[in-house]
Short mmCIF file of C-alpha atoms in Angstrom, two decimals:
data_model
loop_
_atom_site.label_atom_id
_atom_site.label_comp_id
_atom_site.label_asym_id
_atom_site.label_seq_id
_atom_site.Cartn_x
_atom_site.Cartn_y
_atom_site.Cartn_z
CA MET A 1 -3.86 -20.37 7.17
CA THR A 2 -1.43 -24.12 7.69
CA ALA A 3 2.10 -23.61 6.35
CA THR A 4 1.35 -26.29 3.78
CA ALA A 5 -1.38 -24.57 2.71
CA PHE A 6 0.81 -21.70 1.55
CA ASP A 7 3.06 -23.10 0.01
CA GLY A 8 0.61 -24.64 -1.84
CA PHE A 9 -1.20 -21.29 -2.76
CA ALA A 10 2.06 -19.81 -3.03
CA ARG A 11 3.38 -22.41 -6.09
CA ALA A 12 0.30 -21.77 -7.53
CA TRP A 13 0.01 -18.16 -7.59
CA ARG A 14 4.20 -17.78 -9.16
CA GLU A 15 2.38 -20.48 -11.55
CA LEU A 16 -0.19 -17.44 -12.83
CA GLU A 17 2.11 -14.70 -12.19
CA ALA A 18 5.44 -16.17 -14.08
CA PRO A 19 4.26 -14.97 -17.71
CA VAL A 20 3.92 -11.24 -16.61
CA VAL A 21 6.57 -11.23 -13.77
CA ALA A 22 9.26 -12.61 -16.96
CA VAL A 23 7.65 -9.84 -18.98
CA LEU A 24 8.46 -7.26 -15.96
CA ARG A 25 11.89 -8.40 -15.27
CA ASP A 26 13.03 -8.10 -18.80
CA ARG A 27 12.07 -4.72 -19.54
CA LEU A 28 12.34 -3.48 -16.26
CA SER A 29 16.00 -4.85 -15.91
CA ALA A 30 16.95 -3.12 -19.45
CA LEU A 31 16.23 0.61 -17.39
CA ARG A 32 18.38 -0.48 -14.10
CA PRO A 33 20.46 -3.91 -14.87
CA HIS A 34 22.18 -3.58 -11.20
CA ALA A 35 18.90 -3.42 -9.15
CA GLY A 36 17.84 -6.25 -7.37
CA TRP A 37 14.17 -7.41 -7.56
CA THR A 38 11.44 -8.52 -4.85
CA GLU A 39 7.98 -10.03 -5.47
CA GLU A 40 4.88 -9.58 -2.60
CA LEU A 41 5.72 -12.72 -0.79
CA GLU A 42 9.12 -12.44 -0.85
CA GLY A 43 8.76 -8.66 0.31
CA LEU A 44 7.82 -10.05 3.98
CA ALA A 45 11.79 -10.14 4.17
CA ALA A 46 13.39 -6.90 5.13
CA LEU A 47 14.30 -5.11 2.10
CA PRO A 48 17.72 -3.84 1.48
CA ALA A 49 19.16 -1.31 2.89
CA ASP A 50 21.29 -0.45 0.07
CA GLY A 51 21.43 -0.51 -3.35
CA GLU A 52 18.28 -0.46 -5.89
CA VAL A 53 16.16 -2.82 -5.93
CA TRP A 54 12.79 -3.71 -7.76
CA CYS A 55 9.86 -4.38 -5.69
CA VAL A 56 7.09 -5.56 -7.36
CA ASP A 57 3.68 -7.03 -7.04
CA VAL A 58 1.85 -8.04 -10.53
CA VAL A 59 -1.50 -8.69 -8.84
CA ASP A 60 -2.16 -6.22 -5.64
CA GLY A 61 -5.46 -7.40 -5.00
CA ALA A 62 -4.70 -11.04 -5.41
CA VAL A 63 -8.27 -11.98 -3.51
CA GLN A 64 -10.60 -9.80 -5.63
CA PHE A 65 -8.85 -11.30 -8.75
CA ILE A 66 -9.62 -14.86 -7.61
CA GLN A 67 -13.03 -13.83 -6.44
CA GLY A 68 -13.72 -11.80 -10.47
CA LEU A 69 -13.64 -8.45 -8.72
CA PRO A 70 -12.59 -5.53 -10.19
CA GLN A 71 -10.30 -3.93 -7.37
CA PHE A 72 -6.85 -4.94 -8.48
CA CYS A 73 -3.79 -3.28 -9.75
CA VAL A 74 0.16 -3.69 -10.95
CA SER A 75 1.76 -2.25 -8.53
CA LEU A 76 5.68 -1.71 -9.14
CA ALA A 77 8.25 1.02 -6.72
CA LEU A 78 11.88 1.58 -7.79
CA VAL A 79 13.70 1.57 -3.86
CA ARG A 80 16.79 2.78 -3.42
CA ASP A 81 18.49 2.42 -0.28
CA GLY A 82 15.37 1.20 1.06
CA ARG A 83 12.73 4.40 0.32
CA PRO A 84 11.09 4.35 -2.74
CA THR A 85 12.38 6.67 -5.49
CA ALA A 86 9.67 5.77 -8.42
CA ALA A 87 6.17 4.19 -8.15
CA VAL A 88 3.29 2.63 -11.03
CA LEU A 89 0.26 1.50 -10.60
CA HIS A 90 -1.98 0.24 -12.80
CA ALA A 91 -5.65 -0.54 -12.52
CA PRO A 92 -6.18 -2.56 -16.36
CA LEU A 93 -9.94 -2.61 -15.47
CA PHE A 94 -10.33 0.53 -14.99
CA GLY A 95 -7.78 1.89 -16.99
CA GLU A 96 -5.77 3.95 -14.80
CA THR A 97 -2.57 4.77 -14.01
CA TYR A 98 -0.96 6.24 -11.06
CA LEU A 99 3.06 7.71 -11.60
CA ALA A 100 5.23 9.33 -8.88
CA ALA A 101 9.25 9.89 -8.98
CA HIS A 102 10.68 11.46 -5.81
CA GLY A 103 10.63 15.33 -6.04
CA HIS A 104 8.74 15.31 -8.77
CA GLY A 105 4.91 14.80 -8.20
CA ALA A 106 2.09 12.15 -8.35
CA THR A 107 -0.39 11.88 -10.96
CA ARG A 108 -3.19 9.77 -11.96
CA ASP A 109 -3.68 9.70 -15.93
CA ASP A 110 -1.14 12.71 -16.55
CA ARG A 111 -3.29 14.91 -13.84
CA PRO A 112 -1.80 16.07 -10.86
CA VAL A 113 -3.02 14.37 -7.77
CA ARG A 114 -3.82 16.29 -4.21
CA PRO A 115 -5.55 15.13 -1.13
CA SER A 116 -8.54 15.86 0.44
CA ALA A 117 -9.45 19.22 1.45
CA LYS A 118 -12.05 18.35 4.45
CA THR A 119 -11.24 19.75 7.76
CA ASP A 120 -14.11 17.56 9.81
CA THR A 121 -13.67 14.09 9.90
CA ALA A 122 -17.25 13.28 11.02
CA ALA A 123 -17.34 13.87 7.04
CA THR A 124 -14.64 11.91 5.91
CA ILE A 125 -14.74 8.49 3.91
CA VAL A 126 -11.53 6.29 5.24
CA ALA A 127 -10.55 2.99 4.01
CA THR A 128 -8.02 0.49 5.76
CA SER A 129 -6.94 -2.90 5.36
CA GLN A 130 -4.64 -5.96 6.60
CA PRO A 131 -1.57 -7.18 5.62
CA PRO A 132 -1.14 -10.98 3.68
CA LEU A 133 -0.69 -13.31 6.28
CA ILE A 134 -2.29 -11.39 9.19
CA ALA A 135 -2.27 -14.34 11.06
CA ARG A 136 1.79 -14.17 11.38
CA GLN A 137 1.14 -10.58 13.01
CA PRO A 138 -1.43 -11.03 15.93
CA GLU A 139 -0.57 -7.33 17.33
CA ALA A 140 -1.35 -6.12 14.15
CA ALA A 141 -4.78 -7.92 14.10
CA HIS A 142 -5.66 -7.34 17.72
CA GLU A 143 -4.74 -3.25 16.72
CA ALA A 144 -6.89 -3.76 13.47
CA GLY A 145 -9.97 -4.32 15.41
CA ARG A 146 -9.30 -2.04 18.27
CA SER A 147 -8.82 0.86 15.51
CA LEU A 148 -11.82 0.12 13.81
CA THR A 149 -13.98 0.57 16.54
CA ALA A 150 -12.65 3.90 17.67
CA VAL A 151 -12.52 5.13 14.62
CA LEU A 152 -16.62 4.28 13.11
CA PRO A 153 -18.22 6.34 15.10
CA ARG A 154 -15.97 9.52 14.40
CA VAL A 155 -15.79 9.58 10.87
CA GLY A 156 -18.46 9.51 8.08
CA ALA A 157 -18.14 5.72 6.91
CA VAL A 158 -15.10 3.30 6.98
CA ARG A 159 -14.65 0.89 3.61
CA ASN A 160 -12.17 -1.72 2.22
CA LEU A 161 -11.86 -0.60 -1.34
CA GLY A 162 -9.22 -3.39 -2.68
CA PRO A 163 -5.56 -3.07 -3.09
CA THR A 164 -3.82 -1.43 -0.60
CA SER A 165 -1.13 0.00 -2.93
CA TRP A 166 -4.55 1.74 -5.02
CA GLN A 167 -6.22 2.40 -1.94
CA ILE A 168 -3.31 4.73 -0.38
CA ALA A 169 -3.08 6.53 -4.06
CA ASP A 170 -6.59 7.41 -4.38
CA ALA A 171 -6.29 8.73 -1.09
CA ALA A 172 -3.49 11.05 -2.30
CA ALA A 173 -5.79 11.95 -4.90
CA GLY A 174 -8.90 13.08 -2.44
CA ARG A 175 -11.41 9.79 -3.25
CA LEU A 176 -10.59 9.19 0.32
CA ASP A 177 -9.73 11.49 2.69
CA ALA A 178 -7.24 9.04 4.47
CA PHE A 179 -5.72 5.17 4.98
CA TRP A 180 -4.41 3.56 7.61
CA GLN A 181 -2.95 -0.18 8.34
CA TYR A 182 -1.50 -2.29 11.29
CA GLY A 183 1.17 -4.15 10.33
CA ARG A 184 4.26 -4.76 8.38
CA ASP A 185 3.52 -4.89 4.63
CA ASP A 186 6.47 -3.46 2.82
CA THR A 187 5.46 -4.55 -0.24
CA ASN A 188 1.96 -3.45 -0.65
CA LEU A 189 2.59 -0.30 0.68
CA LEU A 190 5.96 1.23 -0.82
CA ALA A 191 4.53 2.12 -4.32
CA GLY A 192 1.63 3.81 -2.61
CA ALA A 193 3.35 5.77 0.06
CA LEU A 194 5.34 7.15 -2.56
CA ILE A 195 2.34 8.45 -5.14
CA ALA A 196 0.87 9.81 -1.22
CA GLU A 197 3.79 11.68 -0.35
CA GLU A 198 4.52 13.26 -3.28
CA ALA A 199 1.01 14.46 -3.74
CA GLY A 200 1.31 16.64 -0.40
CA ALA A 201 -0.16 13.85 1.92
CA VAL A 202 1.36 13.68 5.23
CA VAL A 203 2.28 9.74 5.49
CA THR A 204 3.69 7.96 9.03
CA ASP A 205 3.73 5.19 11.17
CA MET A 206 1.51 5.15 13.79
CA ASN A 207 4.01 6.95 16.14
CA GLY A 208 3.48 9.76 14.11
CA GLU A 209 6.61 9.34 12.16
CA PRO A 210 7.25 9.60 8.75
CA TRP A 211 6.73 6.19 7.33
CA SER A 212 9.60 3.82 6.51
CA ALA A 213 9.76 0.11 5.34
CA GLY A 214 9.57 -1.77 7.97
CA ALA A 215 6.82 0.17 10.20
CA ASP A 216 4.30 -2.16 11.76
CA GLY A 217 1.56 0.19 10.49
CA ILE A 218 0.73 3.38 7.94
CA LEU A 219 -1.45 6.65 8.36
CA VAL A 220 -2.14 8.03 5.08
CA ALA A 221 -4.16 11.88 4.98
CA SER A 222 -3.79 15.36 4.02
CA GLY A 223 -2.62 17.68 6.48
CA HIS A 224 -6.02 19.37 7.57
CA LEU A 225 -7.06 15.58 8.68
CA HIS A 226 -3.78 13.69 9.99
CA GLY A 227 -3.66 14.72 13.44
CA ARG A 228 -6.86 14.45 14.05
CA LEU A 229 -6.76 10.50 13.03
CA LEU A 230 -3.58 9.93 14.54
CA GLY A 231 -5.14 10.68 18.09
CA ILE A 232 -8.07 8.93 16.91
CA LEU A 233 -6.32 5.53 16.01
CA THR A 234 -3.68 5.49 18.69
CA GLU A 235 -6.45 6.11 21.70
CA GLY A 236 -5.81 3.17 23.75
CA GLY A 237 -3.37 1.28 21.34
CA ALA A 238 -0.46 -0.17 21.13
CA GLN A 239 1.27 2.82 19.95
CA ARG A 240 1.62 6.07 22.33
CA ARG A 241 1.16 3.85 25.82
#
C-alpha cells in the first residue's frame, strides 16, 4: 500500500470509527482522567514508558469487518508504565467478552479460562497472523513465511481466524493450542497478552524472553507446548542464530 493510499484508508477508517471512539473516550476518561489515549493506526509509534494510556482498537479485525465476516472485536487495554494492567475484548457478533486484570485472572463471559492441556504438538491447532502494514516490516514478512513452512508439518493444523487479540485470547482459553506472530504489533497484542498471562499461558518473544511492547514477535502457548513450539519456530530463523 502506497503512502497516499494508506493516508486515504486511515482517513476513511477514522471517519467510520469516530462515533464509537467518542463514546469510549468519554466513558474511559471518566474512569481514568489522567490516562492518555492511542488507537491502532497511531500505536505503531512507541508507547510511553511512564504513566497510563488507553490502547484502543475499535475494530480489531478491520479486514473481516469490511468484508462482512463476523470475526472482529473491540479491544481495550489500560497500559501502565509500558505494561498492560487491564484488558477487555468484546466480539459483538459472537456475543462474547474476555476480561483480565493484572493479578486477578482472566475470564470469558465471567468464567475463568485456562490454556490447552495437550502435550503432543502433532495434535495441536495453532494460529498465526501478521501485523498491519507488514510491507513496512520486511523481516517480519520473511519470518512469517519461513515459520509457517516450519510449523505446518509438525502440527495438526494452522489457521488465521481473524483478529489478533481474539486469537491470543482463544489460545489462553484452550480453543486454540497456541498463537504466534512475527513483527511489531503492540496495539493488537497488549490486551490479548494480558489475558493469556492471567489465564496461565506462557507469553514470550521469539527469544523465549517475557513478551513486552516493542518486541519483534510473540508466542503464546501452554507450558506443555511452549518450549517445543518455540524450538520449531526458531529453527533456522532470525532469532537464536
